[in-house]
Amino acid sequence: MLISMLLGLIAGLTIFFIAIIVMSKAVSRAADYQFKKWISMLTTNPIMGILVGSIVTAITHSSSGTTVMVVSLVNSGVMNLYQATAVIMGANIGSTFTAQLISFNFYAFVPHLLFIGVLLYYLNFHPAMKQLGKFTIGFCLLFIGIEIMSNSMDPLKHVPSFQQLMLSIEDHSFKGVLVGLFTTAIIQSSSTGVAILQSMGFQGLINLTQALPILLGQNIGTCITTIIASFAVDKNGKRAAIIHLFFNILGVVLLYPFLDPFAQFISQLTPLNPVRQIANAHTVFNILNTLILIPFIRHMVWISQKIIR
């Protein structure tokens, strides 16, 4: 049972990762240097920066991809740290788009969309249509991977040690934060981590009270990709990575004392749907964190400059 469950989980994760890579490459090939220049021009205002970060991340389904791009743009001088901070905030909001899509019953449309994507890719009407087809194929693979993961986790209902772990997280929420942090740091994708949580919620393996601290830890764990990318850039690129980490840690610290009332509020929005609850918690947390910290963009930049001299 355990081996078949692990094989199913690995297969689902692999398809999920392939889907994100396919979509990201389709978007990057459709965009040239002019796209980066437009991003630089549009992000001079913090609100516009947040909007750009949200849209780019929602399209690519990868906040890590957006923040790594931001680090490279800062490193090349196309974007300054104030612009970068706003885009990073937006990337955190945009990363919740995948979870929201998963929370709706979208699977019935996947075979039809996959057929359209294959047609657009192979009929080759136009290079842009080819990339759109590639993106659509990746988008469908995303849901296929999640479906496989969800089905593979069903046997966990009957594993006593797993049940004990979930109960211990409910009583000791900091353990959940650590679980989310380390697992997301290993897989380097918060979207994947949240998708796994939603799959567990669908199978009745986890409730919102147990999922919420893990969700917070995932927001910190996703910063590892940006930190690794910053090793190859100059001091401003490293500062952008520090800002990303600092922003997410601050959000967790601010919400952590209010986990119970926050969970109650989210539960009331969709009382009978744990998958939607996890998606809504992910979205509301990142929007609240951004709204609270927008006035402190300059302070975060100043702190990053003190850390990386």
Coordinates of N, CA and C in Angstrom, one line a residue, residues 216-299:
L216 N 1.5 28.6 6.2 CA 2.4 29.7 6.6 C 3.9 29.3 6.4
G217 N 4.2 28.1 6.8 CA 5.6 27.6 6.6 C 5.9 27.5 5.2
Q218 N 5.0 27.1 4.3 CA 5.2 27.1 2.9 C 5.6 28.4 2.3
N219 N 5.0 29.5 2.8 CA 5.3 30.8 2.3 C 6.7 31.2 2.6
I220 N 7.3 30.7 3.7 CA 8.7 31.0 4.0 C 9.6 30.0 3.2
G221 N 9.2 28.8 3.1 CA 10.0 27.8 2.4 C 10.2 28.1 0.9
T222 N 9.2 28.7 0.3 CA 9.3 29.1 -1.1 C 10.5 30.0 -1.4
C223 N 11.0 30.7 -0.4 CA 12.0 31.7 -0.6 C 13.4 31.1 -0.9
I224 N 13.5 29.8 -0.7 CA 14.8 29.1 -0.9 C 15.3 29.2 -2.3
T225 N 14.3 29.2 -3.3 CA 14.7 29.3 -4.7 C 15.4 30.6 -5.0
T226 N 14.8 31.7 -4.5 CA 15.3 33.0 -4.7 C 16.6 33.2 -4.0
I227 N 16.8 32.7 -2.8 CA 18.0 32.7 -2.1 C 19.1 32.0 -2.9
I228 N 18.9 30.9 -3.4 CA 19.8 30.1 -4.2 C 20.2 30.9 -5.4
A229 N 19.2 31.5 -6.1 CA 19.5 32.3 -7.3 C 20.3 33.5 -7.0
S230 N 20.2 34.1 -5.8 CA 20.9 35.3 -5.4 C 22.4 35.1 -5.3
F231 N 22.9 33.8 -5.1 CA 24.3 33.5 -5.0 C 25.1 33.9 -6.3
A232 N 24.4 33.9 -7.4 CA 25.0 34.2 -8.7 C 25.0 35.6 -9.1
V233 N 24.4 36.5 -8.2 CA 24.2 37.9 -8.6 C 25.0 38.9 -7.7
D234 N 24.9 40.2 -8.0 CA 25.6 41.1 -7.2 C 24.8 41.5 -5.9
K235 N 25.3 42.5 -5.2 CA 24.7 42.8 -3.9 C 23.2 43.3 -4.0
N236 N 22.8 44.0 -5.0 CA 21.4 44.4 -5.2 C 20.5 43.2 -5.4
G237 N 21.0 42.2 -6.2 CA 20.2 41.0 -6.4 C 20.0 40.2 -5.1
K238 N 21.1 40.2 -4.3 CA 21.0 39.5 -3.0 C 20.1 40.3 -2.1
R239 N 20.0 41.6 -2.1 CA 19.1 42.4 -1.3 C 17.7 42.1 -1.7
A240 N 17.4 41.9 -3.0 CA 16.0 41.6 -3.4 C 15.6 40.2 -2.8
A241 N 16.5 39.3 -2.8 CA 16.2 38.0 -2.2 C 16.0 38.1 -0.7
I242 N 16.7 38.9 0.0 CA 16.5 39.1 1.4 C 15.2 39.8 1.6
I243 N 14.8 40.7 0.8 CA 13.5 41.4 0.9 C 12.3 40.3 0.8
H244 N 12.5 39.4 -0.2 CA 11.5 38.4 -0.4 C 11.3 37.5 0.9
L245 N 12.5 37.1 1.5 CA 12.5 36.3 2.7 C 11.9 37.1 3.9
F246 N 12.3 38.3 4.0 CA 11.9 39.2 5.1 C 10.4 39.4 5.1
F247 N 9.9 39.7 3.9 CA 8.5 39.9 3.7 C 7.6 38.7 4.1
N248 N 8.0 37.5 3.7 CA 7.3 36.3 4.0 C 7.4 36.0 5.5
I249 N 8.5 36.2 6.1 CA 8.7 35.9 7.5 C 7.8 36.9 8.3
L250 N 7.8 38.1 8.0 CA 7.0 39.1 8.7 C 5.5 38.8 8.6
G251 N 5.1 38.3 7.4 CA 3.7 37.9 7.3 C 3.3 36.8 8.2
V252 N 4.2 35.8 8.3 CA 3.9 34.7 9.2 C 3.9 35.1 10.7
V253 N 4.9 36.0 11.1 CA 4.9 36.5 12.5 C 3.7 37.3 12.8
L254 N 3.2 38.1 11.9 CA 2.0 38.9 12.1 C 0.7 38.1 12.3
L255 N 0.6 37.0 11.5 CA -0.6 36.2 11.5 C -0.6 35.1 12.6
Y256 N 0.6 34.6 12.9 CA 0.7 33.5 13.8 C -0.1 33.6 15.1
P257 N -0.1 34.7 15.8 CA -0.9 34.8 17.1 C -2.4 34.8 16.9
F258 N -2.8 34.9 15.6 CA -4.3 35.0 15.3 C -4.8 33.8 14.5
L259 N -4.1 32.7 14.6 CA -4.4 31.5 13.7 C -5.8 31.0 13.9
D260 N -6.3 30.9 15.2 CA -7.6 30.4 15.5 C -8.7 31.3 14.9
P261 N -8.7 32.6 15.2 CA -9.8 33.5 14.7 C -9.7 33.6 13.1
F262 N -8.5 33.5 12.6 CA -8.4 33.5 11.1 C -9.0 32.3 10.5
A263 N -8.7 31.1 11.1 CA -9.2 29.8 10.6 C -10.8 29.9 10.7
Q264 N -11.3 30.4 11.8 CA -12.8 30.5 12.0 C -13.4 31.4 10.9
F265 N -12.7 32.5 10.6 CA -13.2 33.4 9.6 C -13.2 32.8 8.2
I266 N -12.1 32.1 7.9 CA -12.0 31.4 6.6 C -13.1 30.3 6.5
S267 N -13.2 29.5 7.5 CA -14.2 28.4 7.5 C -15.6 28.9 7.2
Q268 N -16.0 30.0 7.7 CA -17.3 30.6 7.6 C -17.6 30.9 6.1
L269 N -16.6 31.2 5.3 CA -16.8 31.6 3.9 C -17.3 30.4 3.1
T270 N -16.7 29.2 3.3 CA -17.1 28.0 2.6 C -17.1 26.8 3.7
P271 N -18.1 26.7 4.5 CA -18.1 25.8 5.6 C -17.9 24.3 5.3
L272 N -18.4 23.9 4.1 CA -18.3 22.4 3.8 C -17.3 22.1 2.7
N273 N -16.4 23.0 2.4 CA -15.4 22.7 1.4 C -14.0 23.0 1.8
P274 N -13.3 22.0 2.4 CA -12.0 22.2 2.9 C -11.0 22.6 1.8
V275 N -11.2 22.2 0.5 CA -10.3 22.5 -0.6 C -10.4 24.0 -0.8
R276 N -11.6 24.6 -0.8 CA -11.8 26.0 -1.0 C -11.2 26.8 0.2
Q277 N -11.4 26.2 1.4 CA -10.9 26.9 2.6 C -9.4 27.1 2.5
I278 N -8.7 26.0 2.1 CA -7.2 26.1 2.0 C -6.8 27.2 1.0
A279 N -7.5 27.2 -0.2 CA -7.2 28.2 -1.2 C -7.5 29.6 -0.7
N280 N -8.7 29.8 0.0 CA -9.1 31.1 0.5 C -8.1 31.6 1.6
A281 N -7.7 30.7 2.4 CA -6.7 31.0 3.5 C -5.4 31.5 2.8
H282 N -4.9 30.8 1.8 CA -3.7 31.2 1.1 C -3.8 32.6 0.4
T283 N -5.0 32.8 -0.2 CA -5.2 34.1 -0.9 C -5.3 35.3 0.1
V284 N -6.2 35.1 1.1 CA -6.5 36.1 2.1 C -5.2 36.5 2.9
F285 N -4.4 35.5 3.3 CA -3.2 35.7 4.0 C -2.3 36.6 3.2
N286 N -2.0 36.3 1.9 CA -1.1 37.0 1.1 C -1.6 38.4 0.8
I287 N -2.9 38.6 0.6 CA -3.4 39.9 0.3 C -3.3 40.8 1.6
L288 N -3.7 40.2 2.8 CA -3.5 41.0 4.0 C -2.1 41.4 4.3
N289 N -1.2 40.4 4.1 CA 0.2 40.7 4.3 C 0.7 41.8 3.4
T290 N 0.3 41.9 2.2 CA 0.7 42.9 1.3 C 0.1 44.3 1.7
L291 N -1.2 44.3 2.0 CA -1.8 45.5 2.4 C -1.2 46.1 3.7
I292 N -0.8 45.3 4.6 CA -0.2 45.7 5.9 C 1.2 46.3 5.6
L293 N 2.0 45.7 4.7 CA 3.4 46.0 4.5 C 3.7 47.0 3.4
I294 N 2.7 47.3 2.6 CA 2.9 48.3 1.5 C 3.6 49.6 2.0
P295 N 3.1 50.1 3.1 CA 3.7 51.4 3.6 C 5.1 51.3 4.1
F296 N 5.6 50.0 4.2 CA 7.0 49.8 4.8 C 8.0 49.3 3.7
I297 N 7.7 49.5 2.5 CA 8.6 49.1 1.4 C 9.9 49.7 1.6
R298 N 10.0 51.0 1.8 CA 11.3 51.7 2.0 C 12.1 51.2 3.2
H299 N 11.3 50.8 4.2 CA 12.0 50.3 5.4 C 12.6 48.9 5.1

